[in-house]
XYZ file of C-alpha atoms in Angstrom:
615
model
C 5.305 36.790 49.461
C 6.831 38.095 46.266
C 6.245 37.098 42.660
C 8.105 38.482 39.669
C 8.367 37.657 35.995
C 10.784 38.759 33.301
C 10.590 38.360 29.545
C 13.532 39.150 27.277
C 13.614 39.135 23.486
C 16.941 39.474 21.684
C 18.929 38.257 18.684
C 21.002 35.990 20.940
C 24.309 37.870 20.866
C 25.814 41.168 21.881
C 27.835 41.247 18.676
C 31.090 42.052 20.468
C 32.894 38.943 19.230
C 32.483 40.175 15.677
C 34.611 43.233 16.363
C 37.654 41.166 15.373
C 36.514 39.921 11.962
C 38.508 41.274 9.006
C 37.392 44.899 8.473
C 37.119 44.453 4.694
C 35.087 41.233 4.758
C 31.750 41.569 2.900
C 28.654 41.445 5.071
C 26.104 40.396 2.440
C 26.370 37.810 -0.318
C 25.474 39.797 -3.459
C 24.123 36.686 -5.206
C 21.785 35.358 -2.504
C 21.193 38.516 -0.496
C 21.929 36.472 2.657
C 24.752 37.021 5.155
C 28.224 36.429 3.726
C 30.261 33.368 4.777
C 33.893 33.196 3.718
C 34.495 29.802 5.289
C 33.579 27.867 8.415
C 35.816 29.711 10.893
C 34.102 32.030 13.377
C 36.044 35.031 12.056
C 34.787 34.365 8.514
C 31.074 34.768 9.185
C 29.045 37.932 8.799
C 27.497 39.243 12.027
C 24.339 39.880 10.011
C 23.567 36.177 10.383
C 22.150 37.047 13.821
C 19.383 39.026 12.136
C 18.096 35.561 11.236
C 17.922 34.413 14.862
C 15.543 35.151 17.715
C 15.814 34.357 21.413
C 12.908 34.544 23.822
C 13.583 33.979 27.507
C 11.011 34.026 30.322
C 11.739 33.799 34.047
C 9.167 33.356 36.813
C 10.280 33.768 40.421
C 8.215 33.177 43.557
C 9.516 33.837 47.091
C 7.447 33.091 50.162
C 8.605 33.413 53.775
C 6.961 33.266 57.186
C 8.013 33.604 60.820
C 6.080 32.077 63.687
C 7.046 32.759 67.296
C 5.648 31.854 70.703
C 6.810 33.080 74.090
C 6.721 30.109 76.464
C 8.118 32.035 79.446
C 9.058 35.699 79.870
C 12.665 34.815 79.001
C 12.107 31.775 76.737
C 10.835 31.977 73.177
C 10.455 29.428 70.400
C 10.543 30.599 66.787
C 10.202 29.022 63.363
C 11.482 30.660 60.161
C 10.355 29.020 56.932
C 10.780 29.997 53.307
C 10.110 28.577 49.864
C 11.574 29.780 46.568
C 10.583 28.639 43.112
C 12.342 29.728 39.927
C 11.065 28.614 36.530
C 12.694 29.348 33.210
C 11.423 28.847 29.681
C 13.271 29.744 26.524
C 13.337 29.158 22.789
C 16.114 30.019 20.358
C 15.180 30.114 16.661
C 17.735 29.977 13.857
C 16.361 30.521 10.381
C 17.937 29.625 7.047
C 19.950 32.842 6.729
C 21.790 31.999 9.964
C 23.202 28.704 8.695
C 26.560 28.538 6.954
C 26.154 27.051 3.458
C 29.829 25.975 3.514
C 29.124 23.534 6.361
C 27.054 21.137 4.182
C 24.277 20.843 6.743
C 21.354 18.497 6.113
C 18.754 20.863 7.590
C 17.464 24.309 6.633
C 16.602 25.691 10.092
C 16.521 24.664 13.724
C 15.246 25.758 17.137
C 16.219 24.867 20.682
C 13.604 24.701 23.445
C 14.610 24.795 27.105
C 12.731 24.472 30.384
C 14.428 24.658 33.781
C 13.206 24.850 37.344
C 14.684 25.205 40.826
C 12.720 24.789 44.050
C 14.235 25.491 47.468
C 12.728 25.228 50.901
C 14.440 26.299 54.109
C 13.190 25.629 57.656
C 14.948 27.001 60.746
C 13.529 26.204 64.191
C 15.078 28.248 67.002
C 14.913 28.368 70.791
C 15.958 31.672 72.410
C 16.688 32.130 76.121
C 17.934 35.162 78.026
C 18.525 35.913 81.697
C 20.331 38.467 83.831
C 23.497 37.476 85.656
C 24.828 40.227 87.868
C 25.250 43.396 85.837
C 25.178 41.454 82.616
C 22.785 39.616 80.336
C 23.211 36.064 79.066
C 21.581 35.124 75.769
C 21.448 31.567 74.452
C 20.314 30.331 71.067
C 19.746 26.751 69.944
C 18.578 26.044 66.429
C 18.749 24.025 63.272
C 18.591 24.384 59.497
C 16.872 22.017 57.095
C 17.308 22.982 53.476
C 16.605 21.170 50.229
C 17.017 22.299 46.627
C 15.654 20.364 43.668
C 16.593 21.476 40.164
C 16.061 20.057 36.725
C 15.063 20.733 33.189
C 15.124 19.618 29.615
C 16.566 20.810 26.309
C 15.056 19.730 22.985
C 16.234 20.642 19.509
C 13.972 20.583 16.456
C 15.105 20.862 12.831
C 13.570 21.387 9.400
C 10.455 23.237 10.473
C 7.817 23.273 7.762
C 7.534 27.046 8.061
C 9.727 29.601 9.763
C 6.536 31.134 11.148
C 5.966 27.925 13.136
C 9.440 27.647 14.707
C 7.998 28.415 18.132
C 6.022 25.135 18.005
C 8.018 21.939 18.456
C 5.262 19.934 16.751
C 6.127 21.653 13.458
C 9.685 20.262 13.477
C 10.541 17.717 10.815
C 13.053 15.947 13.068
C 14.029 16.011 16.747
C 17.699 14.993 16.704
C 18.542 15.644 20.358
C 16.748 15.576 23.678
C 18.319 15.858 27.107
C 17.030 16.123 30.670
C 18.667 16.957 33.976
C 17.788 16.506 37.639
C 19.657 17.182 40.856
C 18.872 17.247 44.550
C 20.846 19.029 47.249
C 20.272 18.757 50.998
C 21.878 20.770 53.778
C 21.138 20.128 57.454
C 22.646 21.829 60.467
C 22.332 22.183 64.218
C 23.872 25.200 65.915
C 24.129 27.014 69.207
C 25.314 30.414 70.406
C 26.052 31.895 73.828
C 26.459 35.647 74.324
C 27.248 37.453 77.551
C 26.943 41.239 77.631
C 28.336 42.760 80.846
C 27.044 46.226 81.679
C 26.531 46.997 77.972
C 30.301 47.456 77.720
C 31.949 44.058 77.414
C 30.583 41.369 75.102
C 31.766 37.791 74.760
C 30.193 35.186 72.507
C 30.819 31.712 71.175
C 29.111 29.640 68.498
C 29.222 26.004 67.476
C 27.548 24.268 64.565
C 27.546 20.846 62.968
C 26.743 20.963 59.257
C 25.848 18.143 56.930
C 25.847 18.283 53.125
C 24.691 15.796 50.503
C 27.554 16.921 48.244
C 30.013 14.672 50.075
C 30.343 10.912 50.361
C 28.670 8.999 53.211
C 31.688 9.181 55.531
C 32.471 12.848 54.783
C 29.082 14.547 54.952
C 29.366 16.218 58.373
C 31.719 18.852 59.696
C 32.085 20.739 62.990
C 32.655 24.495 62.944
C 32.956 27.138 65.631
C 33.786 30.750 66.410
C 34.554 32.939 69.415
C 34.381 36.707 69.620
C 34.599 39.623 71.976
C 33.902 43.351 71.950
C 34.507 46.400 74.101
C 32.040 49.272 73.707
C 34.360 51.991 74.944
C 31.885 54.799 74.306
C 29.758 53.479 77.174
C 32.605 54.035 79.621
C 32.010 57.076 81.830
C 35.339 58.764 81.119
C 34.695 58.715 77.346
C 31.024 59.613 77.632
C 31.826 62.576 79.882
C 34.985 63.891 78.188
C 34.432 63.083 74.508
C 30.828 64.017 73.872
C 31.379 64.217 70.114
C 31.991 60.430 70.072
C 28.736 58.602 69.322
C 30.238 55.121 69.246
C 33.659 53.676 70.009
C 33.793 49.914 69.735
C 36.633 47.416 69.477
C 35.837 43.860 68.425
C 37.661 40.720 67.420
C 36.743 37.194 66.383
C 38.350 33.911 65.407
C 36.696 30.829 64.041
C 36.527 27.887 61.681
C 34.029 27.833 58.809
C 33.229 25.243 56.164
C 32.500 25.292 52.463
C 30.675 22.701 50.347
C 30.865 24.736 47.147
C 31.079 21.936 44.597
C 28.483 20.527 42.270
C 26.069 17.789 43.265
C 27.063 14.117 43.002
C 30.759 14.884 42.435
C 31.728 12.055 44.805
C 29.882 9.472 42.684
C 30.781 7.684 39.473
C 27.837 8.536 37.264
C 26.533 7.719 33.817
C 24.367 9.735 31.451
C 22.194 8.980 28.462
C 23.397 10.124 25.059
C 21.492 13.123 23.735
C 21.519 11.767 20.181
C 20.529 8.337 18.917
C 22.313 5.724 16.852
C 20.151 3.378 14.816
C 17.117 4.725 16.750
C 18.641 3.710 20.087
C 20.087 5.811 22.906
C 23.178 4.779 24.799
C 24.929 5.362 28.100
C 28.320 6.882 28.724
C 30.403 7.495 31.835
C 30.356 11.224 32.501
C 32.050 11.578 35.882
C 35.041 10.104 37.671
C 33.895 9.847 41.278
C 35.886 10.420 44.455
C 34.163 9.496 47.756
C 37.106 10.755 49.835
C 36.854 14.537 49.535
C 35.203 16.501 52.346
C 34.562 19.987 53.696
C 36.861 22.812 52.724
C 37.864 24.758 55.832
C 38.707 28.386 56.468
C 40.202 29.750 59.681
C 39.171 33.386 59.977
C 40.606 36.057 62.254
C 39.408 39.651 62.365
C 40.015 42.664 64.580
C 38.107 45.888 63.973
C 37.363 49.316 65.373
C 34.074 51.162 64.870
C 34.113 54.910 65.501
C 31.124 57.217 64.997
C 31.091 60.964 65.631
C 28.680 63.873 65.948
C 25.473 61.933 66.517
C 26.502 59.368 63.892
C 26.859 61.920 61.119
C 30.296 60.379 60.573
C 30.619 56.594 60.846
C 33.823 54.607 60.295
C 34.842 50.968 60.437
C 38.466 49.832 60.184
C 39.221 46.113 60.121
C 42.152 43.752 59.665
C 41.457 40.201 58.491
C 43.661 37.144 58.164
C 42.088 34.011 56.700
C 43.846 30.706 56.148
C 42.005 28.173 54.043
C 42.845 24.498 53.852
C 41.540 21.286 52.397
C 40.540 23.238 49.285
C 37.954 21.735 46.973
C 39.505 21.767 43.517
C 39.155 20.160 40.123
C 42.339 18.100 40.216
C 43.862 17.648 36.734
C 44.834 14.169 35.531
C 46.139 12.673 32.297
C 43.582 12.594 29.507
C 44.451 8.962 28.769
C 42.270 8.023 31.730
C 39.179 9.195 29.855
C 38.811 12.269 32.048
C 40.866 15.414 32.468
C 40.066 16.065 36.146
C 38.170 14.987 39.244
C 37.083 16.754 42.431
C 39.456 16.373 45.379
C 40.749 18.151 48.476
C 44.043 19.940 48.061
C 46.379 19.554 51.032
C 47.550 23.156 50.874
C 47.367 26.256 53.048
C 46.409 29.566 51.459
C 46.483 32.901 53.259
C 44.251 35.861 52.447
C 44.888 38.975 54.491
C 44.271 42.681 54.287
C 42.665 45.820 55.675
C 39.198 47.217 55.126
C 38.077 50.769 55.780
C 34.649 52.236 55.188
C 33.039 55.484 56.183
C 29.783 57.323 55.642
C 29.222 61.010 56.239
C 26.113 63.159 56.322
C 27.475 66.356 54.861
C 24.218 68.316 54.671
C 21.018 67.323 56.412
C 18.592 70.131 55.669
C 14.834 70.082 55.508
C 14.703 69.822 51.714
C 18.298 69.203 50.650
C 20.455 66.301 51.884
C 23.916 65.119 50.877
C 25.483 61.836 52.009
C 28.883 60.387 51.080
C 30.175 56.816 51.390
C 33.705 55.562 50.831
C 35.334 52.146 51.161
C 38.742 50.693 50.391
C 40.184 47.210 50.813
C 43.790 46.048 50.578
C 44.325 42.400 49.815
C 47.202 39.938 49.591
C 47.095 36.244 48.817
C 49.890 33.776 49.546
C 50.417 30.036 49.201
C 51.869 28.970 52.555
C 52.048 25.205 52.148
C 51.746 22.602 49.398
C 53.288 19.188 50.173
C 55.371 17.834 47.272
C 54.378 20.677 44.988
C 57.266 19.967 42.603
C 55.932 16.441 41.963
C 52.315 17.456 41.425
C 50.443 18.564 38.313
C 50.406 22.075 39.836
C 54.203 22.465 39.777
C 54.060 24.910 36.846
C 51.064 26.798 38.244
C 51.870 27.599 41.887
C 54.899 28.682 43.880
C 55.306 28.623 47.670
C 55.281 32.114 49.127
C 53.492 33.677 46.171
C 49.866 34.274 45.267
C 47.903 31.358 43.832
C 47.072 33.774 41.007
C 50.734 34.178 40.107
C 51.617 34.548 36.438
C 53.995 31.862 35.179
C 55.401 32.944 31.830
C 58.359 32.835 29.495
C 60.731 35.771 29.945
C 60.495 38.047 26.934
C 63.945 39.132 25.695
C 63.079 41.340 22.722
C 62.575 41.451 18.958
C 65.254 40.118 16.607
C 66.323 43.234 14.605
C 67.135 41.099 11.546
C 63.883 39.119 11.209
C 61.281 40.762 13.485
C 60.839 37.479 15.364
C 60.009 37.664 19.086
C 62.542 36.004 21.368
C 61.996 34.470 24.802
C 64.669 33.178 27.167
C 65.561 29.496 27.347
C 66.087 29.518 31.103
C 67.302 25.936 31.484
C 69.501 26.198 28.374
C 68.473 22.857 26.886
C 67.411 24.304 23.528
C 63.776 23.288 24.059
C 61.072 25.740 25.084
C 58.650 24.288 27.628
C 56.753 25.369 30.699
C 58.848 22.983 32.785
C 62.179 24.675 33.239
C 61.550 27.836 31.224
C 58.647 29.559 33.002
C 59.295 32.102 35.749
C 57.000 33.983 38.095
C 55.990 37.455 37.033
C 53.564 39.232 39.340
C 50.002 38.096 40.004
C 46.501 39.113 39.005
C 45.435 40.131 42.530
C 44.278 43.689 43.047
C 46.527 45.524 45.500
C 43.551 47.604 46.630
C 40.037 48.347 45.449
C 37.063 50.342 46.620
C 34.426 52.880 45.779
C 33.187 56.416 46.381
C 29.504 57.249 46.340
C 27.478 60.415 46.810
C 23.725 60.728 47.262
C 21.984 64.068 46.778
C 18.300 64.507 47.509
C 16.073 67.522 47.107
C 12.424 67.100 47.987
C 11.274 64.226 45.760
C 14.417 64.085 43.620
C 17.375 61.812 44.396
C 20.690 61.521 42.530
C 23.178 58.725 43.245
C 26.690 58.743 41.772
C 29.116 55.890 42.438
C 32.761 55.567 41.337
C 34.646 52.265 41.495
C 38.445 51.979 41.505
C 40.989 49.154 41.432
C 44.782 49.059 41.584
C 45.934 45.938 39.674
C 49.556 46.337 38.495
C 49.709 42.973 36.697
C 47.071 41.596 34.346
C 46.679 39.839 31.020
C 46.593 42.388 28.240
C 45.444 41.967 24.676
C 48.488 39.947 23.589
C 47.803 37.024 25.934
C 44.054 37.530 26.280
C 41.215 35.802 24.480
C 41.183 36.088 20.683
C 44.661 37.628 20.728
C 45.470 36.396 17.243
C 48.743 36.806 15.418
C 48.797 40.233 13.722
C 48.649 39.869 9.968
C 46.223 36.974 9.576
C 42.516 37.311 8.813
C 41.517 39.149 11.987
C 40.779 42.707 12.959
C 43.124 43.947 15.682
C 43.505 47.009 17.937
C 45.540 49.722 16.233
C 47.839 50.124 19.251
C 49.502 46.855 18.201
C 51.114 48.811 15.340
C 53.006 51.031 17.803
C 56.644 49.935 17.826
C 56.113 47.160 15.267
C 59.071 45.705 13.285
C 58.927 46.720 9.617
C 62.365 46.169 8.055
C 65.770 44.629 8.911
C 67.652 46.710 11.436
C 64.569 48.061 13.183
C 64.834 48.233 16.964
C 61.228 47.307 17.667
C 59.131 46.449 20.698
C 56.582 44.315 18.801
C 57.082 41.535 16.232
C 56.494 41.862 12.495
C 53.202 41.217 10.756
C 52.773 37.825 9.130
C 49.869 36.234 7.272
C 51.377 32.755 7.714
C 49.618 31.023 10.591
C 52.095 28.147 10.850
C 55.807 27.446 10.858
C 58.689 28.771 12.946
C 57.462 32.355 13.214
C 54.017 31.247 14.349
C 55.631 29.059 17.032
C 57.763 32.008 18.143
C 54.687 34.228 18.315
C 52.868 31.600 20.407
C 55.731 31.697 22.906
C 55.559 35.499 22.798
C 51.877 35.337 23.753
C 52.821 33.111 26.691
C 55.544 35.469 27.879
C 55.579 38.425 30.241
C 55.371 40.779 27.233
C 51.601 40.861 27.489
C 51.403 41.535 31.219
C 50.177 45.071 31.757
C 48.724 47.397 34.373
C 44.925 47.079 34.626
C 44.286 49.802 37.201
C 41.260 51.980 36.587
C 38.678 54.414 37.915
C 35.153 53.864 36.620
C 31.896 55.763 36.892
C 30.016 52.600 37.744
C 26.491 53.811 38.480
C 24.464 56.990 38.106
C 20.787 56.966 39.032
C 18.200 59.703 39.102
C 14.747 59.200 40.590
C 11.687 61.216 41.482
C 9.048 60.238 44.037
C 5.666 61.874 43.725
C 4.469 63.806 46.779
C 2.117 61.744 48.942
C -0.602 64.332 48.385
C -0.625 63.402 44.695
C -0.106 59.637 45.040
C -2.891 59.415 47.641
C -5.311 61.010 45.191
C -4.368 58.200 42.792
C -5.197 55.669 45.531
C -1.518 54.737 45.684
C 0.893 54.872 48.613
C 4.032 55.517 46.565
C 4.933 56.316 42.946
C 8.571 56.513 41.858
C 10.118 56.968 38.408
C 13.814 56.371 37.849
C 16.638 56.199 35.307
C 19.870 54.257 35.814
C 23.124 54.140 33.857
C 25.933 51.624 34.442
C 29.577 51.529 33.282
C 29.416 55.028 31.874
C 33.014 56.279 31.910
C 36.460 54.798 32.608
C 39.933 56.227 33.215
C 42.662 53.650 32.513
C 45.920 52.992 30.645
C 45.034 49.328 30.182
C 45.845 47.859 26.763
C 43.044 45.377 26.279
C 39.284 45.103 26.132
C 38.402 46.164 29.670
C 40.414 46.564 32.908
C 37.617 45.226 35.125
C 37.727 41.852 33.341
C 41.291 41.774 31.955
C 42.106 39.202 29.314
C 38.497 38.153 28.688
C 36.541 38.598 25.495
C 33.393 40.476 26.428
C 33.711 43.473 28.777
C 30.896 44.659 31.056
C 28.173 46.320 29.008
C 27.141 49.936 29.264
C 23.447 49.756 30.131
C 20.606 52.200 30.617
C 17.465 51.361 32.561
C 14.243 53.318 32.871
C 11.383 52.296 35.122
C 8.502 53.146 37.384
C 7.702 51.696 40.791
C 4.206 51.737 42.243
C 3.056 50.711 45.736
C -0.600 50.188 46.498
């Protein structure tokens, strides 16, 4: 059993979004002494407003698990694995008067939002294990099942006009309760499965599995799916000629597998047409509204997986390596299928009759460089190459995905206007009208320009230990030659209007007629022909950039007290540690962060200090 609790107190924001407000905007209203608000736009609000907000979040997590086994016969055993997980969340967000924008003409002076959520999951797996010897080999059989249920729900209540800001943690002190919402969902997953494994002379292994899975996330006629896999391995290091002639080889193993797996990774009740209660009232009455367009015809997403791998270990396993090739073809994808907004919805869940290939190589190795009595040094390295390709999409040109995907290319392909250059006379960005009809549109004028897939990625880690001290250093690297840069990322506003912008946007900017520039002119006019041209520029290949990087991802230092000291404290183990994440990055990426290109908030640099005690 394990129980943990976490409490976090913050101002409710990391403040990063305010890095793009105008650099000369006042922060404090000199008349009121409150945060300054220039208007109602998000870039016209002082970040100091968050000093008038508080967020308190509490999480409680319980995990309990048990295994019960009974040997019926020497070669027949029955086993039951059972687990229960409960996660409870409570939170309150308080927004005092100084947080509210006086230009918005609000009819309340403060407000607070109270939230309570829970998630309970139980999982029961009965198993029957049988093994017997057949000749020089051993046959192992497994028959089992899975019965899983998850129940989740919660409520969100907002209170306004609290009589005192000191009482904003008590809902009873609210003058009005304008909104109240609840949620509830239930998910069930049941499965029966079997596996046969034959190991001949501890050299040749053959196995096969079959399972029938059922999920409540599909309609009545689509809930069950059949999945299977076969695999084989040759443990070459157990052959006499390798064992006798290559004594430095600890393990030499070749293995391969092929199978069909299923995925039910959609939300609950997506196959049903559902209604919800309105969170706010009209004339003291709540109403109902349709909140989902159901589709009872979608079913399991499938993935055909093939892998072949070699495992080689040397020098009593001081060097271990695994090299693998994988080729996965997924079909019947579960997607949010876009439809015309005139229907009342913009999408519904459906299966996509397409074939997508994911293939690549994986290599990982660990080495024990020094294994002394007091000092030890271990190194780990891994690298993965990856390519994605759309193999099949019936009638793609007639579908709503015709401007998104292209046969033979990655599903993450960039479809953009082709950037031609900057007009030397006016500083206006120009994109190519590919179909020559004088109208710029995605249909006919977009072309493919690379994709956001990483060509390879991996990491390098080193662990050094000396007596009770341990130092871990881990570098992460990614090669991504095409990615959204600042120009076509989030908050990439037109240079010249009321926004703060990265100074590298001034490099190569157009300033006067005749300039041969690489970037358009500045303009404070957020409308008209130039603004339309800049919007097309943002949607062109001009903003696609290389997002490759090397990052010092983690550094941790810990010290474990000697047992002679911890035992005197009536403790079995005492460990103190410090951890730093996202500490240093090497990159030429022009944007916020190469790990999350095009997004607003990059991964945070964090420092953690703690102590672990075992009784």
